[in-house]
Amino acid sequence: RIWDIEDEPKFLYEIDKGTECVTDKVSVHSGYVVIVPSWPLEAGALVMTLDINNKMEEKGKYLFPDEPAKTALDQLWEHTQLRVVKCKALVTCRTPDWRVVMTSLPDCVPLVEISLTVSNLYECQQIRSYKGTAVILFAKKSKEEDKVKLVTIDVGDEDAKVRSTYSTDAVTDVALYTDPEEIYLVRKDGHVFMYDATKTVEKVKITNPLVRSKDKSVVDSCDYQLFVNGKEQICVVQSAPEASVGRNIKVYSYHGILMYEINLDLLVYGLSRDESVCIYTNAAFLAVADSKRFVLFNVKNGKFIGIIYIPCHLERTKGKEEKDCMFEQTGLGLFVFDENRLIAVHDYERSFPAVLDIYKFW
């Protein structure tokens, strides 16, 4: 279903592309939907583009020419990740070894293919990018170790190359935004590091005040996320509802000085203890959301501003078991806060029909 949300939400059309195109790995770029199809062999594509202004007609697609790679791609599809970087599609996939493919957009002409020196024991967790830099986070999780690899790729107009591959441990989130390039890492214990992808070195930027050398169990059940708001704030979020320290946001200055802290479990905010929360910031506001409300704060000082309630929606279970869901249990599948709108996509894996809420902020 296609909606124009530039002003008042206006329904344009709907179209069925078939089950082979069903995906949650999607991006919108310059009038085209860029997707990684869930069934690459049926769709005939590792990556493809659909024309929004022409009833989702296929504009371009690319699939490996060799049969072994195509077969492995189809079998290992869940490992495939997509990111649009400098108007190019950057795709990580296992075929069966890890590789990166970059294609033009919207024609999906292959530009470069890179084999990565990353073991198949690792899983691709995320791709973060800013301008011509992309950082791919791979993790190997087991009871004995929590190893990660950070692959940094420089993306040019017609090519891409690996700048560095770095081995470390317990990184849960990556952020890069500022200019000149600055890459931030947050670890399982809540410490924030600055990472130099050229020299492959890291140094402590922010130390988690909860960590004590003799009691590391304090943060064992925490789930730390990182949000960098330009050169204004660094937000460290503990969002796991079951953690003994509770859910909170610590907001630091660009220089790493604590500005304020928000306890998300206060009764006045009313955030569900059964859900993880999503956060987003812009120049003026910090917003926290679960499936039922947006809680707004002043991003400069953390002062509570108010609550916008999300109306109840009819939800019917799809019968999908929790272990088969792609995301952790949460009430929102996506939350975006631009300068004049709040946009919330409710969790489409556990409820049906899927719901998109759009709120004009001003």
GROMACS .gro file of N, CA and C in nm, residues 149-280:
model
  396
  149LYS      N    1   3.336  -0.868   1.481
  149LYS     CA    2   3.425  -0.811   1.380
  149LYS      C    3   3.358  -0.688   1.322
  150LEU      N    4   3.436  -0.583   1.306
  150LEU     CA    5   3.389  -0.459   1.245
  150LEU      C    6   3.458  -0.444   1.109
  151VAL      N    7   3.379  -0.447   1.003
  151VAL     CA    8   3.433  -0.431   0.869
  151VAL      C    9   3.395  -0.291   0.821
  152THR      N   10   3.495  -0.209   0.793
  152THR     CA   11   3.471  -0.072   0.746
  152THR      C   12   3.497  -0.065   0.596
  153ILE      N   13   3.400  -0.014   0.522
  153ILE     CA   14   3.408  -0.008   0.376
  153ILE      C   15   3.397   0.137   0.331
  154ASP      N   16   3.489   0.178   0.243
  154ASP     CA   17   3.483   0.310   0.181
  154ASP      C   18   3.411   0.298   0.047
  155VAL      N   19   3.303   0.372   0.033
  155VAL     CA   20   3.219   0.364  -0.086
  155VAL      C   21   3.243   0.486  -0.173
  156GLY      N   22   3.286   0.462  -0.297
  156GLY     CA   23   3.306   0.570  -0.393
  156GLY      C   24   3.190   0.578  -0.491
  157ASP      N   25   3.207   0.657  -0.596
  157ASP     CA   26   3.101   0.672  -0.695
  157ASP      C   27   3.081   0.547  -0.779
  158GLU      N   28   3.189   0.476  -0.806
  158GLU     CA   29   3.178   0.357  -0.891
  158GLU      C   30   3.239   0.232  -0.827
  159ASP      N   31   3.300   0.246  -0.711
  159ASP     CA   32   3.365   0.130  -0.651
  159ASP      C   33   3.353   0.136  -0.500
  160ALA      N   34   3.398   0.030  -0.436
  160ALA     CA   35   3.402   0.023  -0.290
  160ALA      C   36   3.517  -0.069  -0.251
  161LYS      N   37   3.578  -0.043  -0.139
  161LYS     CA   38   3.687  -0.130  -0.093
  161LYS      C   39   3.687  -0.134   0.059
  162VAL      N   40   3.735  -0.247   0.110
  162VAL     CA   41   3.746  -0.263   0.255
  162VAL      C   42   3.863  -0.180   0.306
  163ARG      N   43   3.835  -0.093   0.400
  163ARG     CA   44   3.942  -0.015   0.463
  163ARG      C   45   4.010  -0.097   0.572
  164SER      N   46   3.930  -0.166   0.654
  164SER     CA   47   3.988  -0.245   0.763
  164SER      C   48   3.887  -0.347   0.813
  165THR      N   49   3.939  -0.454   0.872
  165THR     CA   50   3.861  -0.555   0.944
  165THR      C   51   3.920  -0.567   1.082
  166TYR      N   52   3.837  -0.545   1.184
  166TYR     CA   53   3.887  -0.533   1.321
  166TYR      C   54   3.815  -0.632   1.411
  167SER      N   55   3.891  -0.708   1.490
  167SER     CA   56   3.835  -0.805   1.584
  167SER      C   57   3.834  -0.745   1.724
  168THR      N   58   3.718  -0.756   1.789
  168THR     CA   59   3.706  -0.710   1.928
  168THR      C   60   3.597  -0.794   1.994
  169ASP      N   61   3.535  -0.743   2.101
  169ASP     CA   62   3.434  -0.824   2.168
  169ASP      C   63   3.323  -0.738   2.226
  170ALA      N   64   3.205  -0.801   2.240
  170ALA     CA   65   3.091  -0.749   2.315
  170ALA      C   66   3.036  -0.615   2.266
  171VAL      N   67   3.058  -0.578   2.141
  171VAL     CA   68   2.998  -0.455   2.086
  171VAL      C   69   2.853  -0.485   2.049
  172THR      N   70   2.760  -0.404   2.098
  172THR     CA   71   2.618  -0.426   2.071
  172THR      C   72   2.556  -0.324   1.975
  173ASP      N   73   2.621  -0.209   1.958
  173ASP     CA   74   2.565  -0.108   1.868
  173ASP      C   75   2.677  -0.018   1.817
  174VAL      N   76   2.658   0.034   1.697
  174VAL     CA   77   2.756   0.122   1.631
  174VAL      C   78   2.685   0.248   1.584
  175ALA      N   79   2.750   0.361   1.596
  175ALA     CA   80   2.695   0.486   1.543
  175ALA      C   81   2.806   0.565   1.478
  176LEU      N   82   2.778   0.623   1.361
  176LEU     CA   83   2.871   0.717   1.299
  176LEU      C   84   2.791   0.826   1.233
  177TYR      N   85   2.833   0.949   1.257
  177TYR     CA   86   2.752   1.059   1.208
  177TYR      C   87   2.833   1.184   1.182
  178THR      N   88   2.923   1.220   1.273
  178THR     CA   89   2.985   1.352   1.269
  178THR      C   90   3.087   1.365   1.157
  179ASP      N   91   3.119   1.489   1.124
  179ASP     CA   92   3.213   1.521   1.018
  179ASP      C   93   3.318   1.617   1.073
  180PRO      N   94   3.447   1.583   1.076
  180PRO     CA   95   3.507   1.463   1.015
  180PRO      C   96   3.462   1.335   1.084
  181GLU      N   97   3.492   1.222   1.018
  181GLU     CA   98   3.441   1.092   1.059
  181GLU      C   99   3.470   1.059   1.205
  182GLU      N  100   3.365   1.018   1.276
  182GLU     CA  101   3.378   0.967   1.412
  182GLU      C  102   3.287   0.846   1.425
  183ILE      N  103   3.342   0.736   1.474
  183ILE     CA  104   3.266   0.612   1.490
  183ILE      C  105   3.259   0.579   1.638
  184TYR      N  106   3.138   0.554   1.686
  184TYR     CA  107   3.116   0.523   1.827
  184TYR      C  108   3.072   0.378   1.841
  185LEU      N  109   3.120   0.313   1.946
  185LEU     CA  110   3.080   0.176   1.977
  185LEU      C  111   3.026   0.173   2.120
  186VAL      N  112   2.919   0.097   2.143
  186VAL     CA  113   2.874   0.073   2.279
  186VAL      C  114   2.885  -0.076   2.305
  187ARG      N  115   2.937  -0.109   2.422
  187ARG     CA  116   2.959  -0.249   2.457
  187ARG      C  117   2.848  -0.302   2.549
  188LYS      N  118   2.852  -0.431   2.569
  188LYS     CA  119   2.754  -0.500   2.651
  188LYS      C  120   2.749  -0.445   2.793
  189ASP      N  121   2.861  -0.391   2.841
  189ASP     CA  122   2.866  -0.336   2.977
  189ASP      C  123   2.827  -0.189   2.983
  190GLY      N  124   2.791  -0.129   2.868
  190GLY     CA  125   2.746   0.011   2.866
  190GLY      C  126   2.856   0.113   2.845
  191HIS      N  127   2.981   0.071   2.833
  191HIS     CA  128   3.090   0.165   2.803
  191HIS      C  129   3.081   0.207   2.656
  192VAL      N  130   3.111   0.333   2.629
  192VAL     CA  131   3.113   0.387   2.492
  192VAL      C  132   3.258   0.414   2.453
  193PHE      N  133   3.294   0.369   2.333
  193PHE     CA  134   3.430   0.385   2.282
  193PHE      C  135   3.428   0.464   2.151
  194MET      N  136   3.534   0.535   2.126
  194MET     CA  137   3.560   0.594   1.996
  194MET      C  138   3.648   0.498   1.918
  195TYR      N  139   3.612   0.471   1.793
  195TYR     CA  140   3.685   0.373   1.714
  195TYR      C  141   3.743   0.439   1.589
  196ASP      N  142   3.872   0.424   1.570
  196ASP     CA  143   3.940   0.473   1.451
  196ASP      C  144   3.954   0.356   1.354
  197ALA      N  145   3.875   0.357   1.246
  197ALA     CA  146   3.872   0.244   1.153
  197ALA      C  147   3.993   0.240   1.062
  198THR      N  148   4.070   0.347   1.056
  198THR     CA  149   4.191   0.348   0.975
  198THR      C  150   4.308   0.287   1.051
  199LYS      N  151   4.324   0.327   1.177
  199LYS     CA  152   4.432   0.274   1.260
  199LYS      C  153   4.390   0.148   1.335
  200THR      N  154   4.259   0.115   1.329
  200THR     CA  155   4.199   0.002   1.403
  200THR      C  156   4.237   0.005   1.550
  201VAL      N  157   4.210   0.119   1.612
  201VAL     CA  158   4.230   0.134   1.756
  201VAL      C  159   4.104   0.196   1.815
  202GLU      N  160   4.083   0.173   1.943
  202GLU     CA  161   3.968   0.231   2.011
  202GLU      C  162   4.011   0.286   2.146
  203LYS      N  163   3.937   0.385   2.194
  203LYS     CA  164   3.966   0.441   2.325
  203LYS      C  165   3.834   0.476   2.393
  204VAL      N  166   3.835   0.473   2.524
  204VAL     CA  167   3.713   0.498   2.602
  204VAL      C  168   3.668   0.642   2.584
  205LYS      N  169   3.541   0.658   2.553
  205LYS     CA  170   3.480   0.791   2.546
  205LYS      C  171   3.396   0.818   2.671
  206ILE      N  172   3.313   0.718   2.709
  206ILE     CA  173   3.224   0.732   2.825
  206ILE      C  174   3.227   0.601   2.904
  207THR      N  175   3.246   0.610   3.033
  207THR     CA  176   3.246   0.492   3.120
  207THR      C  177   3.110   0.478   3.187
  208ASN      N  178   3.053   0.360   3.181
  208ASN     CA  179   2.925   0.334   3.246
  208ASN      C  180   2.943   0.341   3.398
  209PRO      N  181   2.878   0.436   3.467
  209PRO     CA  182   2.899   0.450   3.611
  209PRO      C  183   2.846   0.332   3.693
  210LEU      N  184   2.763   0.246   3.633
  210LEU     CA  185   2.707   0.131   3.706
  210LEU      C  186   2.806   0.017   3.720
  211VAL      N  187   2.906   0.015   3.632
  211VAL     CA  188   2.999  -0.098   3.631
  211VAL      C  189   3.096  -0.087   3.749
  212ARG      N  190   3.103  -0.194   3.824
  212ARG     CA  191   3.199  -0.202   3.933
  212ARG      C  192   3.290  -0.322   3.906
  213SER      N  193   3.417  -0.307   3.930
  213SER     CA  194   3.514  -0.411   3.898
  213SER      C  195   3.483  -0.543   3.967
  214LYS      N  196   3.417  -0.539   4.083
  214LYS     CA  197   3.391  -0.661   4.157
  214LYS      C  198   3.249  -0.715   4.135
  215ASP      N  199   3.169  -0.644   4.059
  215ASP     CA  200   3.031  -0.688   4.040
  215ASP      C  201   2.986  -0.659   3.897
  216LYS      N  202   3.029  -0.741   3.803
  216LYS     CA  203   2.992  -0.723   3.664
  216LYS      C  204   2.852  -0.776   3.634
  217SER      N  205   2.790  -0.846   3.730
  217SER     CA  206   2.657  -0.901   3.708
  217SER      C  207   2.550  -0.792   3.701
  218VAL      N  208   2.585  -0.671   3.743
  218VAL     CA  209   2.489  -0.561   3.743
  218VAL      C  210   2.433  -0.535   3.604
  219VAL      N  211   2.518  -0.551   3.503
  219VAL     CA  212   2.475  -0.518   3.366
  219VAL      C  213   2.451  -0.642   3.280
  220ASP      N  214   2.453  -0.760   3.340
  220ASP     CA  215   2.439  -0.883   3.262
  220ASP      C  216   2.311  -0.888   3.181
  221SER      N  217   2.203  -0.837   3.239
  221SER     CA  218   2.073  -0.846   3.169
  221SER      C  219   2.037  -0.718   3.096
  222CYS      N  220   2.132  -0.624   3.087
  222CYS     CA  221   2.103  -0.497   3.021
  222CYS      C  222   2.113  -0.509   2.868
  223ASP      N  223   2.050  -0.415   2.801
  223ASP     CA  224   2.053  -0.410   2.655
  223ASP      C  225   2.085  -0.266   2.616
  224TYR      N  226   2.213  -0.237   2.596
  224TYR     CA  227   2.255  -0.099   2.570
  224TYR      C  228   2.251  -0.066   2.422
  225GLN      N  229   2.192   0.048   2.391
  225GLN     CA  230   2.187   0.100   2.255
  225GLN      C  231   2.248   0.240   2.254
  226LEU      N  232   2.289   0.281   2.135
  226LEU     CA  233   2.361   0.407   2.121
  226LEU      C  234   2.292   0.495   2.019
  227PHE      N  235   2.278   0.624   2.052
  227PHE     CA  236   2.219   0.719   1.959
  227PHE      C  237   2.301   0.847   1.966
  228VAL      N  238   2.364   0.884   1.854
  228VAL     CA  239   2.448   1.004   1.849
  228VAL      C  240   2.373   1.112   1.772
  229ASN      N  241   2.351   1.224   1.837
  229ASN     CA  242   2.275   1.334   1.779
  229ASN      C  243   2.373   1.442   1.732
  230GLY      N  244   2.440   1.411   1.620
  230GLY     CA  245   2.538   1.505   1.567
  230GLY      C  246   2.648   1.533   1.667
  231LYS      N  247   2.688   1.660   1.680
  231LYS     CA  248   2.788   1.699   1.779
  231LYS      C  249   2.721   1.761   1.901
  232GLU      N  250   2.596   1.723   1.924
  232GLU     CA  251   2.520   1.779   2.035
  232GLU      C  252   2.513   1.684   2.155
  233GLN      N  253   2.459   1.564   2.134
  233GLN     CA  254   2.443   1.470   2.244
  233GLN      C  255   2.482   1.328   2.204
  234ILE      N  256   2.523   1.250   2.304
  234ILE     CA  257   2.545   1.107   2.290
  234ILE      C  258   2.450   1.040   2.388
  235CYS      N  259   2.356   0.963   2.337
  235CYS     CA  260   2.255   0.900   2.421
  235CYS      C  261   2.287   0.751   2.437
  236VAL      N  262   2.298   0.706   2.561
  236VAL     CA  263   2.317   0.565   2.591
  236VAL      C  264   2.188   0.514   2.656
  237VAL      N  265   2.125   0.418   2.591
  237VAL     CA  266   1.993   0.372   2.633
  237VAL      C  267   2.001   0.229   2.685
  238GLN      N  268   1.947   0.207   2.804
  238GLN     CA  269   1.928   0.072   2.855
  238GLN      C  270   1.779   0.043   2.844
  239SER      N  271   1.740  -0.040   2.745
  239SER     CA  272   1.598  -0.055   2.713
  239SER      C  273   1.538  -0.189   2.754
  240ALA      N  274   1.621  -0.284   2.801
  240ALA     CA  275   1.567  -0.416   2.836
  240ALA      C  276   1.476  -0.405   2.958
  241PRO      N  277   1.349  -0.448   2.947
  241PRO     CA  278   1.256  -0.428   3.058
  241PRO      C  279   1.287  -0.514   3.180
  242GLU      N  280   1.362  -0.624   3.163
  242GLU     CA  281   1.386  -0.715   3.275
  242GLU      C  282   1.512  -0.681   3.354
  243ALA      N  283   1.590  -0.583   3.313
  243ALA     CA  284   1.716  -0.552   3.379
  243ALA      C  285   1.694  -0.496   3.520
  244SER      N  286   1.779  -0.538   3.614
  244SER     CA  287   1.763  -0.495   3.753
  244SER      C  288   1.787  -0.345   3.771
  245VAL      N  289   1.865  -0.285   3.681
  245VAL     CA  290   1.892  -0.141   3.692
  245VAL      C  291   1.779  -0.057   3.635
  246GLY      N  292   1.681  -0.123   3.573
  246GLY     CA  293   1.570  -0.050   3.514
  246GLY      C  294   1.604   0.010   3.379
  247ARG      N  295   1.503   0.066   3.315
  247ARG     CA  296   1.524   0.127   3.184
  247ARG      C  297   1.556   0.275   3.202
  248ASN      N  298   1.658   0.322   3.131
  248ASN     CA  299   1.698   0.460   3.148
  248ASN      C  300   1.772   0.510   3.025
  249ILE      N  301   1.781   0.641   3.015
  249ILE     CA  302   1.860   0.707   2.912
  249ILE      C  303   1.958   0.800   2.980
  250LYS      N  304   2.085   0.782   2.952
  250LYS     CA  305   2.187   0.877   2.999
  250LYS      C  306   2.233   0.958   2.879
  251VAL      N  307   2.221   1.089   2.890
  251VAL     CA  308   2.255   1.178   2.779
  251VAL      C  309   2.381   1.257   2.814
  252TYR      N  310   2.482   1.243   2.728
  252TYR     CA  311   2.611   1.306   2.751
  252TYR      C  312   2.634   1.415   2.647
  253SER      N  313   2.718   1.509   2.681
  253SER     CA  314   2.759   1.610   2.583
  253SER      C  315   2.854   1.545   2.483
  254TYR      N  316   2.885   1.618   2.378
  254TYR     CA  317   2.978   1.569   2.277
  254TYR      C  318   3.114   1.535   2.339
  255HIS      N  319   3.147   1.602   2.448
  255HIS     CA  320   3.276   1.580   2.514
  255HIS      C  321   3.270   1.468   2.618
  256GLY      N  322   3.152   1.404   2.633
  256GLY     CA  323   3.140   1.290   2.722
  256GLY      C  324   3.102   1.324   2.865
  257ILE      N  325   3.052   1.445   2.889
  257ILE     CA  326   3.009   1.486   3.023
  257ILE      C  327   2.860   1.458   3.037
  258LEU      N  328   2.821   1.394   3.149
  258LEU     CA  329   2.680   1.362   3.170
  258LEU      C  330   2.598   1.491   3.181
  259MET      N  331   2.498   1.506   3.096
  259MET     CA  332   2.410   1.623   3.098
  259MET      C  333   2.286   1.597   3.183
  260TYR      N  334   2.225   1.482   3.163
  260TYR     CA  335   2.107   1.446   3.242
  260TYR      C  336   2.078   1.298   3.223
  261GLU      N  337   1.991   1.246   3.309
  261GLU     CA  338   1.950   1.106   3.302
  261GLU      C  339   1.798   1.099   3.314
  262ILE      N  340   1.738   1.009   3.237
  262ILE     CA  341   1.592   0.992   3.241
  262ILE      C  342   1.561   0.849   3.284
  263ASN      N  343   1.486   0.837   3.393
  263ASN     CA  344   1.439   0.707   3.440
  263ASN      C  345   1.307   0.677   3.368
  264LEU      N  346   1.311   0.583   3.275
  264LEU     CA  347   1.193   0.556   3.191
  264LEU      C  348   1.086   0.477   3.265
  265ASP      N  349   1.116   0.428   3.384
  265ASP     CA  350   1.020   0.346   3.458
  265ASP      C  351   0.934   0.425   3.556
  266LEU      N  352   0.947   0.558   3.557
  266LEU     CA  353   0.863   0.639   3.644
  266LEU      C  354   0.717   0.625   3.603
  267LEU      N  355   0.630   0.619   3.702
  267LEU     CA  356   0.487   0.596   3.677
  267LEU      C  357   0.426   0.704   3.589
  268VAL      N  358   0.475   0.827   3.600
  268VAL     CA  359   0.415   0.939   3.525
  268VAL      C  360   0.427   0.918   3.374
  269TYR      N  361   0.529   0.844   3.329
  269TYR     CA  362   0.545   0.822   3.185
  269TYR      C  363   0.456   0.709   3.135
  270GLY      N  364   0.428   0.611   3.218
  270GLY     CA  365   0.335   0.504   3.183
  270GLY      C  366   0.384   0.408   3.077
  271LEU      N  367   0.516   0.398   3.056
  271LEU     CA  368   0.568   0.309   2.954
  271LEU      C  369   0.558   0.164   3.000
  272SER      N  370   0.515   0.076   2.910
  272SER     CA  371   0.492  -0.064   2.945
  272SER      C  372   0.621  -0.132   2.988
  273ARG      N  373   0.614  -0.208   3.099
  273ARG     CA  374   0.731  -0.283   3.144
  273ARG      C  375   0.746  -0.414   3.066
  274ASP      N  376   0.649  -0.448   2.983
  274ASP     CA  377   0.655  -0.572   2.905
  274ASP      C  378   0.713  -0.552   2.766
  275GLU      N  379   0.749  -0.430   2.731
  275GLU     CA  380   0.798  -0.401   2.598
  275GLU      C  381   0.935  -0.333   2.606
  276SER      N  382   1.017  -0.355   2.503
  276SER     CA  383   1.132  -0.270   2.483
  276SER      C  384   1.083  -0.136   2.430
  277VAL      N  385   1.163  -0.033   2.448
  277VAL     CA  386   1.122   0.099   2.402
  277VAL      C  387   1.210   0.144   2.286
  278CYS      N  388   1.158   0.234   2.205
  278CYS     CA  389   1.233   0.295   2.095
  278CYS      C  390   1.257   0.442   2.130
  279ILE      N  391   1.372   0.497   2.090
  279ILE     CA  392   1.394   0.640   2.109
  279ILE      C  393   1.436   0.703   1.978
  280TYR      N  394   1.413   0.833   1.969
  280TYR     CA  395   1.456   0.910   1.853
  280TYR      C  396   1.474   1.054   1.899
   0.00000   0.00000   0.00000
